[in-house]
């Protein structure tokens, strides 16, 4: 891999900022660089520049914006190694995790929104012929850009879950200010550099590096906020959005259950459980966080998963194929993972694989398999966000569904069975925004399929029509072409016309046949 420190993108908007953040490589503990913490005044100035730049970006139209997004797509592919290097350096994830999600997802998203924005945001004609009160009038729904969109992102996917949410906002004609996690700001700064090189007009996309206070300040200056992060911070964001009276969309934490039925393809289920609990070192909002297995296949499933996970290689990601599981990106997360494992063990859980942090220079937690777990344990109820897989035996799928739903979260879930029709019926009974049958996480690649959490996992969704319309203001247009000089309901009021209108209402709605 290329030298990471030399390629670190530079924060360009820090004039006036005094505090800085040290960005370190979690896999080695090395300092990469520092970036400024932007304060309220800098964020306000940034928002003013974004607001001034937005109308011209809107006027460029869908095709003009699509051209810039397609150039960015090509730029990312041409600079794939650099993009992956920067993500890997500040997150400590493997090259493969960075490539699949941060690079792969984002190039796909750039192409998708370049093409689909026009379709999802085209004017819609609403019929008027079926309503005699407005018959003959032209009714239109129009999606106008919100204006300046604030995107606040987490550290687990420094590009996919931060810049990824900016792409549809830009495609819709907005200016965007991205506040990345303080742990992983360099990937976002690289995206800012990319968009500049790809011809995006100045100030249409800006990155506000900083900490939580920078994010909080941003909410007061934008027209809409898209937040991805923890449920606790999400609540603060929503309160701040309420004060600013702006819409906010929240993609929050999860505790995704996996339900393995006795008739499942056990090899596939075990391989998927191993991968989807450990990819990105388990730091995935839609990670398999807990597994329920029907009693007849429980032992075999546990043996297969334990075998898979004990073979995983972990350590600093020095290049493609070097390791399977990377570092813990966010320092306090290591304590959360250890606390959940210790809590489970103290209540009777058994560690089959791993169960400890590692002692290298970097920050690692060994891939861990736990059994004899139950819902008294944090590891089954709170988001662990680390390389752990607790597996619980259930007597039947009814118990599995009950336990799957015994959670404050409702982001995603999966059901595993060869009887796909039954699987689909069971999926509909799980309280989650997305449920997959014989799969997990792959829905994230279906950009035309909405993805969003229920319960404490979020509000609103990304992807699909809703994933771009949320960045717009809906404007309804009613256009009257031909009409009399005065209509029957207009002044002056006359008893005869009042009664005539009442008879008309009876005629139209008396039989309950009209809307
Ligand atoms: P946090 O909630 O800690 O932080 C998210 C972002 O919010 C960061 O940029 C953070 O800045 C910023 N922030 C902190 N305080 C405030 C505030 N008061 N006002 C505005 N912004 C603020 O989440 P993490 O970064 O720890 O990310 C992990 C979480 O994200 C997990 O719970 C995970 O499940 C969730 N997530 C959800 C996804 C989904 O699609 N549902 C996808 C990916 C992750 P700073 O970093 O500087 O503190």
Coordinates of C-alpha atoms and ligand atoms in Angstrom, one line a residue:
X1 CA 0.0 0.0 0.0
X2 CA 1.1 3.6 -0.6
X3 CA 2.3 5.8 2.2
X4 CA -0.8 6.9 4.0
X5 CA 0.5 9.9 5.8
X6 CA 1.7 11.6 2.6
X7 CA -1.7 11.2 0.9
X8 CA -3.8 12.6 3.7
X9 CA -6.1 15.3 2.3
X10 CA -5.9 18.7 3.8
X11 CA -8.7 20.5 5.5
X12 CA -9.2 23.8 3.7
X13 CA -11.9 25.6 5.7
X14 CA -10.3 26.0 9.0
X15 CA -9.4 29.7 8.8
X16 CA -10.1 31.1 12.3
X17 CA -10.3 27.7 14.0
X18 CA -8.0 27.3 16.9
X19 CA -8.7 23.7 18.3
X20 CA -7.5 20.7 16.3
X21 CA -8.2 17.0 16.2
X22 CA -5.5 14.4 16.0
X23 CA -6.4 11.8 13.4
X24 CA -4.7 8.4 14.2
X25 CA -4.5 5.1 12.5
X26 CA -6.4 2.7 14.8
X27 CA -4.5 -0.3 13.5
X28 CA -1.1 1.0 14.3
X29 CA -1.7 3.8 16.8
X30 CA 0.3 6.2 14.5
X31 CA -0.7 9.9 14.2
X32 CA -1.7 10.6 10.6
X33 CA -2.4 14.4 10.7
X34 CA -4.5 17.0 12.5
X35 CA -7.6 18.8 11.3
X36 CA -9.3 21.9 12.6
X37 CA -12.4 21.9 14.8
X38 CA -14.7 24.4 13.2
X39 CA -16.6 26.6 15.6
X40 CA -20.0 28.1 15.3
X41 CA -18.8 31.2 13.4
X42 CA -17.0 29.2 10.8
X43 CA -20.0 26.9 10.3
X44 CA -22.3 29.9 9.9
X45 CA -19.9 31.5 7.3
X46 CA -19.8 28.1 5.5
X47 CA -23.6 27.9 5.4
X48 CA -23.8 31.5 4.0
X49 CA -21.4 30.4 1.2
X50 CA -23.4 27.3 0.6
X51 CA -26.7 29.3 0.4
X52 CA -25.2 31.7 -2.1
X53 CA -23.9 28.9 -4.3
X54 CA -27.1 26.7 -4.3
X55 CA -29.4 28.5 -6.8
X56 CA -26.9 28.2 -9.6
X57 CA -26.4 24.5 -8.9
X58 CA -30.1 24.1 -9.1
X59 CA -30.4 25.9 -12.4
X60 CA -27.8 23.6 -13.9
X61 CA -30.5 21.0 -14.0
X62 CA -30.5 17.2 -13.7
X63 CA -28.3 16.5 -16.6
X64 CA -25.7 19.1 -15.6
X65 CA -25.5 17.7 -12.1
X66 CA -25.4 14.1 -13.4
X67 CA -22.4 15.0 -15.5
X68 CA -20.5 16.1 -12.3
X69 CA -21.6 13.0 -10.4
X70 CA -20.5 10.7 -13.3
X71 CA -17.1 12.5 -13.4
X72 CA -16.8 11.8 -9.7
X73 CA -17.7 8.2 -10.2
X74 CA -14.8 7.9 -12.7
X75 CA -12.5 9.8 -10.4
X76 CA -13.1 7.4 -7.6
X77 CA -12.4 4.4 -9.8
X78 CA -9.3 6.0 -11.3
X79 CA -8.1 6.8 -7.7
X80 CA -9.4 3.7 -6.1
X81 CA -6.1 2.9 -4.4
X82 CA -5.8 6.3 -2.9
X83 CA -9.4 6.3 -1.7
X84 CA -9.0 2.9 -0.1
X85 CA -5.7 3.9 1.5
X86 CA -7.2 7.0 3.2
X87 CA -10.2 5.0 4.5
X88 CA -8.1 2.2 5.8
X89 CA -5.6 4.5 7.4
X90 CA -8.1 6.4 9.5
X91 CA -10.5 3.5 10.3
X92 CA -8.2 0.5 10.6
X93 CA -10.6 -1.6 8.5
X94 CA -9.4 -4.1 6.0
X95 CA -8.8 -3.2 2.4
X96 CA -11.7 -5.5 1.4
X97 CA -14.1 -3.8 3.8
X98 CA -13.1 -0.3 2.5
X99 CA -13.3 -1.5 -1.1
X100 CA -16.7 -3.2 -0.9
X101 CA -18.6 -0.5 1.0
X102 CA -16.7 2.9 0.9
X103 CA -15.6 2.6 -2.7
X104 CA -18.0 0.1 -4.2
X105 CA -21.2 1.5 -2.6
X106 CA -20.2 5.1 -3.4
X107 CA -19.4 4.6 -7.1
X108 CA -22.6 2.7 -7.4
X109 CA -24.5 5.5 -5.7
X110 CA -22.9 8.2 -7.8
X111 CA -24.2 6.5 -11.0
X112 CA -27.5 5.6 -9.5
X113 CA -28.5 9.1 -8.4
X114 CA -27.0 10.7 -11.5
X115 CA -29.5 8.6 -13.5
X116 CA -32.5 8.3 -11.1
X117 CA -32.7 11.8 -9.6
X118 CA -34.6 13.1 -12.7
X119 CA -37.1 10.2 -12.5
X120 CA -37.7 10.5 -8.7
X121 CA -38.0 14.3 -8.8
X122 CA -39.8 14.8 -12.0
X123 CA -43.0 16.9 -11.8
X124 CA -46.0 14.6 -11.1
X125 CA -49.4 15.4 -12.6
X126 CA -52.3 14.7 -10.3
X127 CA -55.7 13.9 -11.9
X128 CA -58.4 16.5 -11.5
X129 CA -61.1 14.9 -13.7
X130 CA -62.3 12.7 -10.8
X131 CA -63.1 15.7 -8.5
X132 CA -65.8 18.0 -9.9
X133 CA -64.7 20.8 -7.5
X134 CA -61.4 21.1 -9.3
X135 CA -62.2 19.4 -12.6
X136 CA -60.3 20.9 -15.5
X137 CA -57.6 22.4 -13.4
X138 CA -54.0 21.4 -13.8
X139 CA -52.6 19.9 -10.6
X140 CA -48.8 19.3 -10.3
X141 CA -46.5 18.1 -7.5
X142 CA -43.1 19.6 -7.8
X143 CA -40.0 18.7 -5.8
X144 CA -37.9 21.8 -5.1
X145 CA -34.4 21.4 -3.5
X146 CA -34.5 22.0 0.3
X147 CA -31.7 24.5 -0.1
X148 CA -28.7 23.8 2.2
X149 CA -28.6 20.2 3.5
X150 CA -26.5 19.3 6.5
X151 CA -25.2 15.7 6.6
X152 CA -23.7 14.4 9.9
X153 CA -21.9 11.1 9.6
X154 CA -20.4 8.3 11.8
X155 CA -16.9 6.7 11.7
X156 CA -17.7 3.2 10.7
X157 CA -18.0 3.8 6.9
X158 CA -16.2 7.1 6.5
X159 CA -17.3 7.5 2.9
X160 CA -20.4 5.3 2.4
X161 CA -22.3 6.6 5.4
X162 CA -21.2 10.2 5.1
X163 CA -20.5 11.3 1.5
X164 CA -23.0 8.5 0.4
X165 CA -25.8 10.5 1.9
X166 CA -24.6 13.7 0.2
X167 CA -24.9 12.3 -3.3
X168 CA -28.7 12.3 -3.5
X169 CA -28.8 15.7 -1.8
X170 CA -26.5 17.1 -4.5
X171 CA -28.3 15.3 -7.3
X172 CA -31.5 17.0 -6.1
X173 CA -29.9 20.5 -6.5
X174 CA -28.9 21.3 -2.9
X175 CA -25.7 22.6 -1.5
X176 CA -24.4 20.3 1.1
X177 CA -22.3 20.7 4.2
X178 CA -20.9 17.4 5.6
X179 CA -19.8 17.1 9.2
X180 CA -17.8 13.9 9.4
X181 CA -17.0 12.0 12.6
X182 CA -14.0 13.5 14.4
X183 CA -12.4 10.1 14.2
X184 CA -12.5 9.8 10.4
X185 CA -12.5 13.2 8.8
X186 CA -9.9 12.5 6.1
X187 CA -12.1 10.5 3.8
X188 CA -14.6 13.3 3.7
X189 CA -11.9 15.8 2.9
X190 CA -10.8 13.6 0.1
X191 CA -14.4 13.6 -1.3
X192 CA -14.3 17.4 -1.1
X193 CA -11.1 17.5 -3.1
X194 CA -12.7 15.0 -5.6
X195 CA -15.8 17.1 -6.1
X196 CA -13.7 20.2 -6.7
X197 CA -11.6 18.4 -9.3
X198 CA -14.7 17.1 -11.0
X199 CA -16.1 20.5 -11.6
X200 CA -18.6 21.0 -8.8
X201 CA -19.1 24.7 -8.4
X202 CA -17.4 26.2 -5.4
X203 CA -19.1 25.9 -2.0
X204 CA -21.8 23.5 -3.3
X205 CA -20.1 20.8 -1.2
X206 CA -18.1 21.7 1.9
X207 CA -16.7 19.6 4.7
X208 CA -17.0 21.0 8.3
X209 CA -14.4 19.1 10.3
X210 CA -14.9 19.2 14.0
X211 CA -16.5 17.5 17.0
X212 CA -20.0 17.2 18.3
X213 CA -20.2 20.9 18.8
X214 CA -19.5 21.5 15.1
X215 CA -22.4 19.1 14.2
X216 CA -24.7 20.9 16.7
X217 CA -23.8 24.3 15.3
X218 CA -24.5 23.1 11.7
X219 CA -28.1 22.2 12.5
X220 CA -28.9 25.8 13.2
X221 CA -27.9 26.9 9.7
X222 CA -29.2 24.3 7.3
X223 CA -32.7 23.6 5.8
X224 CA -32.7 19.9 6.5
X225 CA -30.4 17.5 8.4
X226 CA -29.5 13.9 7.6
X227 CA -27.9 12.2 10.6
X228 CA -26.3 8.8 10.8
X229 CA -25.0 7.7 14.2
X230 CA -26.0 6.5 17.6
X231 CA -29.5 6.6 18.9
X232 CA -28.5 8.9 21.8
X233 CA -26.9 11.5 19.6
X234 CA -29.8 11.1 17.2
X235 CA -32.2 12.3 19.9
X236 CA -30.1 15.4 20.5
X237 CA -30.1 16.1 16.7
X238 CA -33.8 15.8 16.6
X239 CA -34.3 18.2 19.5
X240 CA -32.0 20.7 17.8
X241 CA -33.9 20.2 14.5
X242 CA -37.1 20.9 16.3
X243 CA -35.7 24.2 17.6
X244 CA -34.6 25.1 14.1
X245 CA -37.9 23.8 12.7
X246 CA -36.3 21.8 10.0
X247 CA -36.9 18.2 8.9
X248 CA -34.4 15.7 10.2
X249 CA -33.8 12.1 9.1
X250 CA -32.1 9.7 11.4
X251 CA -30.3 6.4 10.6
X252 CA -29.4 5.1 14.0
X253 CA -28.2 2.0 15.8
X254 CA -29.4 -1.5 15.5
X255 CA -29.3 -5.0 17.2
X256 CA -30.1 -7.1 14.1
X257 CA -31.4 -10.6 14.9
X258 CA -30.7 -13.6 12.6
X259 CA -33.3 -16.4 12.9
X260 CA -32.1 -19.8 11.7
X261 CA -34.8 -22.4 11.1
X262 CA -34.2 -26.1 11.3
X263 CA -34.7 -26.5 7.5
X264 CA -32.1 -23.8 6.6
X265 CA -29.1 -24.4 4.3
X266 CA -26.8 -24.6 7.4
X267 CA -23.6 -24.1 5.5
X268 CA -24.8 -20.9 3.9
X269 CA -26.4 -19.7 7.1
X270 CA -23.2 -20.4 9.1
X271 CA -21.0 -18.7 6.5
X272 CA -23.3 -15.7 6.3
X273 CA -23.5 -15.5 10.1
X274 CA -19.7 -15.5 10.3
X275 CA -19.2 -12.9 7.6
X276 CA -22.1 -10.5 8.4
X277 CA -21.2 -10.4 12.1
X278 CA -17.5 -9.9 11.5
X279 CA -17.2 -7.8 8.3
X280 CA -15.9 -4.3 9.1
X281 CA -15.0 -5.9 12.5
X282 CA -18.7 -5.9 13.3
X283 CA -18.8 -2.1 13.2
X284 CA -21.8 -2.1 10.8
X285 CA -25.2 -0.7 11.7
X286 CA -26.8 -3.7 10.0
X287 CA -24.4 -6.3 11.4
X288 CA -25.7 -9.6 12.6
X289 CA -25.6 -8.8 16.3
X290 CA -27.5 -11.8 17.7
X291 CA -28.5 -15.2 16.4
X292 CA -31.4 -17.5 17.3
X293 CA -31.2 -21.1 16.1
X294 CA -33.9 -23.7 16.3
X295 CA -33.0 -26.5 18.6
X296 CA -32.6 -29.4 16.1
X297 CA -29.7 -27.7 14.2
X298 CA -28.3 -25.5 17.0
X299 CA -25.2 -27.7 17.8
X300 CA -24.3 -28.2 14.2
X301 CA -24.7 -24.4 13.5
X302 CA -22.5 -23.4 16.5
X303 CA -19.8 -25.9 15.4
X304 CA -19.7 -24.5 11.9
X305 CA -19.7 -20.8 13.0
X306 CA -17.0 -21.4 15.7
X307 CA -14.8 -23.2 13.1
X308 CA -15.2 -20.3 10.6
X309 CA -14.5 -17.6 13.2
X310 CA -11.5 -19.3 14.8
X311 CA -9.9 -19.3 11.4
X312 CA -10.2 -15.5 10.8
X313 CA -7.0 -13.6 10.6
X314 CA -6.8 -10.3 12.4
X315 CA -4.2 -7.5 12.5
X316 CA -3.1 -4.3 10.8
X317 CA -4.4 -4.3 7.2
X318 CA -1.2 -4.0 5.4
X319 CA -2.6 -4.7 1.9
X320 CA -5.2 -6.7 0.0
X321 CA -5.8 -10.1 1.5
X322 CA -3.6 -9.4 4.5
X323 CA -6.2 -10.0 7.2
X324 CA -9.9 -10.7 7.5
X325 CA -10.8 -8.6 10.5
X326 CA -9.5 -5.1 11.1
X327 CA -9.2 -2.8 14.1
X328 CA -11.7 -1.1 16.4
X329 CA -12.0 2.3 14.9
X330 CA -13.4 4.4 17.8
X331 CA -11.4 4.2 21.0
X332 CA -14.3 4.0 23.5
X333 CA -15.9 1.2 21.4
X334 CA -13.3 -1.3 22.7
X335 CA -14.6 -0.8 26.2
X336 CA -18.2 -1.2 25.1
X337 CA -17.3 -4.6 23.4
X338 CA -15.4 -5.8 26.4
X339 CA -18.1 -4.7 28.8
X340 CA -20.8 -6.6 26.8
X341 CA -18.7 -9.8 26.8
X342 CA -17.8 -9.5 30.5
X343 CA -21.4 -8.9 31.4
X344 CA -22.5 -11.9 29.4
X345 CA -19.8 -14.2 31.0
X346 CA -20.7 -12.9 34.5
X347 CA -24.3 -14.0 33.8
X348 CA -23.4 -17.5 32.6
X349 CA -22.4 -17.1 28.9
X350 CA -19.6 -19.3 27.5
X351 CA -16.9 -17.9 25.2
X352 CA -16.1 -20.5 22.4
X353 CA -13.8 -18.3 20.4
X354 CA -12.0 -15.0 21.3
X355 CA -13.4 -13.0 24.2
X356 CA -10.6 -10.6 24.7
X357 CA -8.9 -7.5 23.3
X358 CA -5.5 -7.9 21.7
X359 CA -2.2 -6.4 22.8
X360 CA -0.7 -5.2 19.5
X361 CA 0.1 -1.5 19.1
X362 CA -3.2 -0.9 17.4
X363 CA -6.7 -1.3 18.8
X364 CA -8.2 -4.8 18.2
X365 CA -10.8 -7.1 19.7
X366 CA -10.5 -10.8 18.9
X367 CA -13.4 -12.2 16.8
X368 CA -15.7 -13.7 19.5
X369 CA -18.3 -16.4 19.6
X370 CA -20.6 -16.7 22.7
X371 CA -23.2 -19.3 23.6
X372 CA -25.5 -19.9 26.6
X373 CA -26.7 -16.3 26.2
X374 CA -30.1 -14.9 27.1
X375 CA -31.9 -11.6 27.2
X376 CA -30.7 -10.6 30.6
X377 CA -27.4 -9.8 29.0
X378 CA -26.3 -6.6 27.4
X379 CA -24.9 -8.5 24.4
X380 CA -28.4 -9.5 23.4
X381 CA -30.1 -6.2 24.0
X382 CA -27.7 -3.3 23.5
X383 CA -25.7 -2.5 20.3
X384 CA -22.3 -4.0 20.7
X385 CA -20.8 -2.7 17.4
X386 CA -17.8 -5.0 17.5
X387 CA -16.6 -8.5 16.3
X388 CA -18.9 -10.6 18.5
X389 CA -21.6 -13.2 17.7
X390 CA -23.8 -14.4 20.5
X391 CA -25.8 -17.5 19.5
X392 CA -29.0 -18.6 21.4
X393 CA -30.9 -21.8 21.2
X394 CA -34.7 -21.5 20.7
X395 CA -37.3 -24.2 20.9
X396 CA -39.1 -23.1 17.7
X397 CA -39.4 -20.1 15.3
X398 CA -42.2 -18.6 17.4
X399 CA -39.8 -18.2 20.3
X400 CA -37.3 -16.8 17.8
X401 CA -39.7 -14.2 16.5
X402 CA -40.7 -13.2 20.0
X403 CA -37.0 -12.7 21.0
X404 CA -36.2 -11.0 17.7
X405 CA -38.9 -8.4 18.5
X406 CA -37.9 -8.1 22.2
X407 CA -35.7 -5.1 21.4
X408 CA -35.8 -1.3 21.4
X409 CA -34.2 -1.4 18.0
X410 CA -35.7 -2.3 14.6
X411 CA -33.1 -1.7 11.9
X412 CA -32.8 -5.0 10.1
X413 CA -33.3 -8.7 10.6
X414 CA -32.8 -11.9 8.7
X415 CA -34.7 -15.3 8.4
X416 CA -33.0 -18.4 7.1
X417 CA -35.0 -21.3 5.7
X418 CA -35.3 -23.3 2.6
X419 CA -39.1 -22.7 2.6
X420 CA -38.9 -19.2 1.2
X421 CA -42.6 -18.6 1.3
X422 CA -42.7 -19.4 5.0
X423 CA -39.6 -17.3 5.4
X424 CA -41.3 -14.3 3.8
X425 CA -44.4 -14.7 6.1
X426 CA -42.2 -14.8 9.1
X427 CA -40.2 -11.8 7.9
X428 CA -43.4 -9.8 7.8
X429 CA -43.8 -10.5 11.6
X430 CA -40.5 -9.0 12.5
X431 CA -40.4 -5.4 13.7
X432 CA -37.7 -4.0 11.5
X433 CA -37.4 -1.6 8.6
X434 CA -35.7 -4.3 6.5
X435 CA -35.9 -8.1 6.7
X436 CA -34.0 -10.4 4.4
X437 CA -34.6 -14.0 3.8
X438 CA -31.6 -16.2 3.3
X439 CA -29.4 -13.1 3.1
X440 CA -28.2 -10.1 5.1
X441 CA -26.9 -6.7 4.3
X442 CA -27.3 -7.2 0.6
X443 CA -30.4 -5.0 0.5
X444 CA -28.0 -2.0 1.0
X445 CA -26.8 -2.5 -2.5
X446 CA -30.3 -2.2 -3.9
X447 CA -30.4 1.5 -4.1
X448 CA -34.0 1.5 -5.4
X449 CA -35.1 -0.3 -2.2
X450 CA -35.8 2.0 0.8
X451 CA -33.6 1.3 3.9
X452 CA -34.5 2.8 7.3
X453 CA -35.0 1.8 10.9
X454 CA -38.2 1.3 12.9
X455 CA -38.4 2.0 16.7
X456 CA -35.1 3.4 18.1
X457 CA -33.3 2.7 14.9
X458 CA -34.3 5.8 13.0
X459 CA -36.7 8.0 11.2
X460 CA -37.1 8.3 7.4
X461 CA -35.1 6.2 4.9
X462 CA -32.2 6.3 2.5
X463 CA -32.4 4.9 -1.0
X464 CA -35.4 4.7 -3.3
X465 CA -37.7 7.6 -4.1
X466 CA -37.9 8.6 -0.4
X467 CA -34.1 8.7 -0.2
X468 CA -34.0 11.7 -2.4
X469 CA -37.4 13.3 -1.9
X470 CA -36.4 13.9 1.7
X471 CA -33.9 16.5 0.4
X472 CA -36.7 18.5 -1.2
X473 CA -39.5 20.8 -0.4
X474 CA -42.8 19.6 -2.0
X475 CA -44.6 22.4 -3.9
X476 CA -48.1 21.8 -5.2
X477 CA -49.2 23.8 -8.2
X478 CA -52.8 24.4 -9.3
X479 CA -53.2 26.0 -12.7
X480 CA -56.5 27.2 -14.0
X481 CA -56.7 27.8 -17.7
X482 CA -60.3 28.4 -18.6
X483 CA -62.9 29.5 -16.0
X484 CA -65.9 31.7 -15.6
X485 CA -65.5 35.3 -14.4
X486 CA -67.1 34.3 -11.1
X487 CA -67.5 30.9 -9.7
X488 CA -70.7 29.8 -7.7
X489 CA -68.9 29.8 -4.3
X490 CA -67.6 33.4 -4.7
X491 CA -69.0 36.6 -3.2
X492 CA -71.7 37.8 -3.0
X493 CA -73.3 35.0 -1.0
X494 CA -76.9 34.3 -2.0
X495 CA -79.3 31.9 -0.3
X496 CA -80.3 30.4 -3.7
X497 CA -76.7 29.5 -4.6
X498 CA -75.9 28.2 -1.1
X499 CA -78.8 25.8 -1.4
X500 CA -77.8 24.8 -4.9
X501 CA -74.3 24.0 -3.7
X502 CA -75.7 22.0 -0.8
X503 CA -77.8 19.9 -3.3
X504 CA -74.7 19.4 -5.4
X505 CA -72.8 18.1 -2.4
X506 CA -75.6 15.6 -1.7
X507 CA -75.7 14.6 -5.4
X508 CA -71.9 14.1 -5.4
X509 CA -71.2 12.5 -2.0
X510 CA -74.6 11.4 -0.8
X511 CA -74.1 7.8 -1.8
X512 CA -70.6 7.7 -0.4
X513 CA -69.3 6.8 -3.8
X514 CA -66.8 9.7 -4.2
X515 CA -63.6 10.5 -2.2
Ligands
LIG1 P1 -22.3 9.3 17.2 O1 -23.7 9.4 17.4 O2 -21.4 9.3 18.3 O3 -21.8 10.4 16.2 C1 -22.3 10.6 14.9 C2 -21.9 12.0 14.4 O4 -22.6 12.9 15.2 C3 -20.5 12.3 14.5 O5 -20.1 13.1 13.4 C4 -20.4 13.1 15.8 O6 -19.3 14.0 15.9 C5 -21.7 13.9 15.6 N1 -22.3 14.5 16.8 C6 -22.0 14.2 18.1 N2 -22.7 15.0 19.0 C7 -23.5 15.7 18.2 C8 -24.5 16.7 18.5 N3 -24.9 17.0 19.7 N4 -25.1 17.3 17.4 C9 -24.8 17.0 16.2 N5 -23.9 16.1 15.8 C10 -23.2 15.4 16.8 O7 -22.1 7.9 16.3 P2 -20.8 7.2 15.9 O8 -19.9 8.1 15.1 O9 -20.2 6.5 17.2 O10 -21.3 6.0 15.0 C11 -21.7 4.8 15.4 C12 -23.2 4.7 15.4 O11 -23.8 4.9 14.2 C13 -23.7 3.3 15.8 O12 -24.8 3.4 16.7 C14 -24.3 2.8 14.5 O13 -25.3 1.8 14.6 C15 -24.8 4.0 13.8 N6 -24.9 3.8 12.4 C16 -26.1 3.7 11.8 C17 -26.3 3.5 10.5 C18 -27.6 3.4 9.8 O14 -27.7 3.4 8.6 N7 -28.7 3.2 10.6 C19 -25.1 3.4 9.6 C20 -23.9 3.5 10.3 C21 -23.8 3.7 11.6 P3 -18.0 13.4 16.6 O15 -17.6 12.2 15.9 O16 -17.1 14.5 16.4 O17 -18.4 13.2 18.0

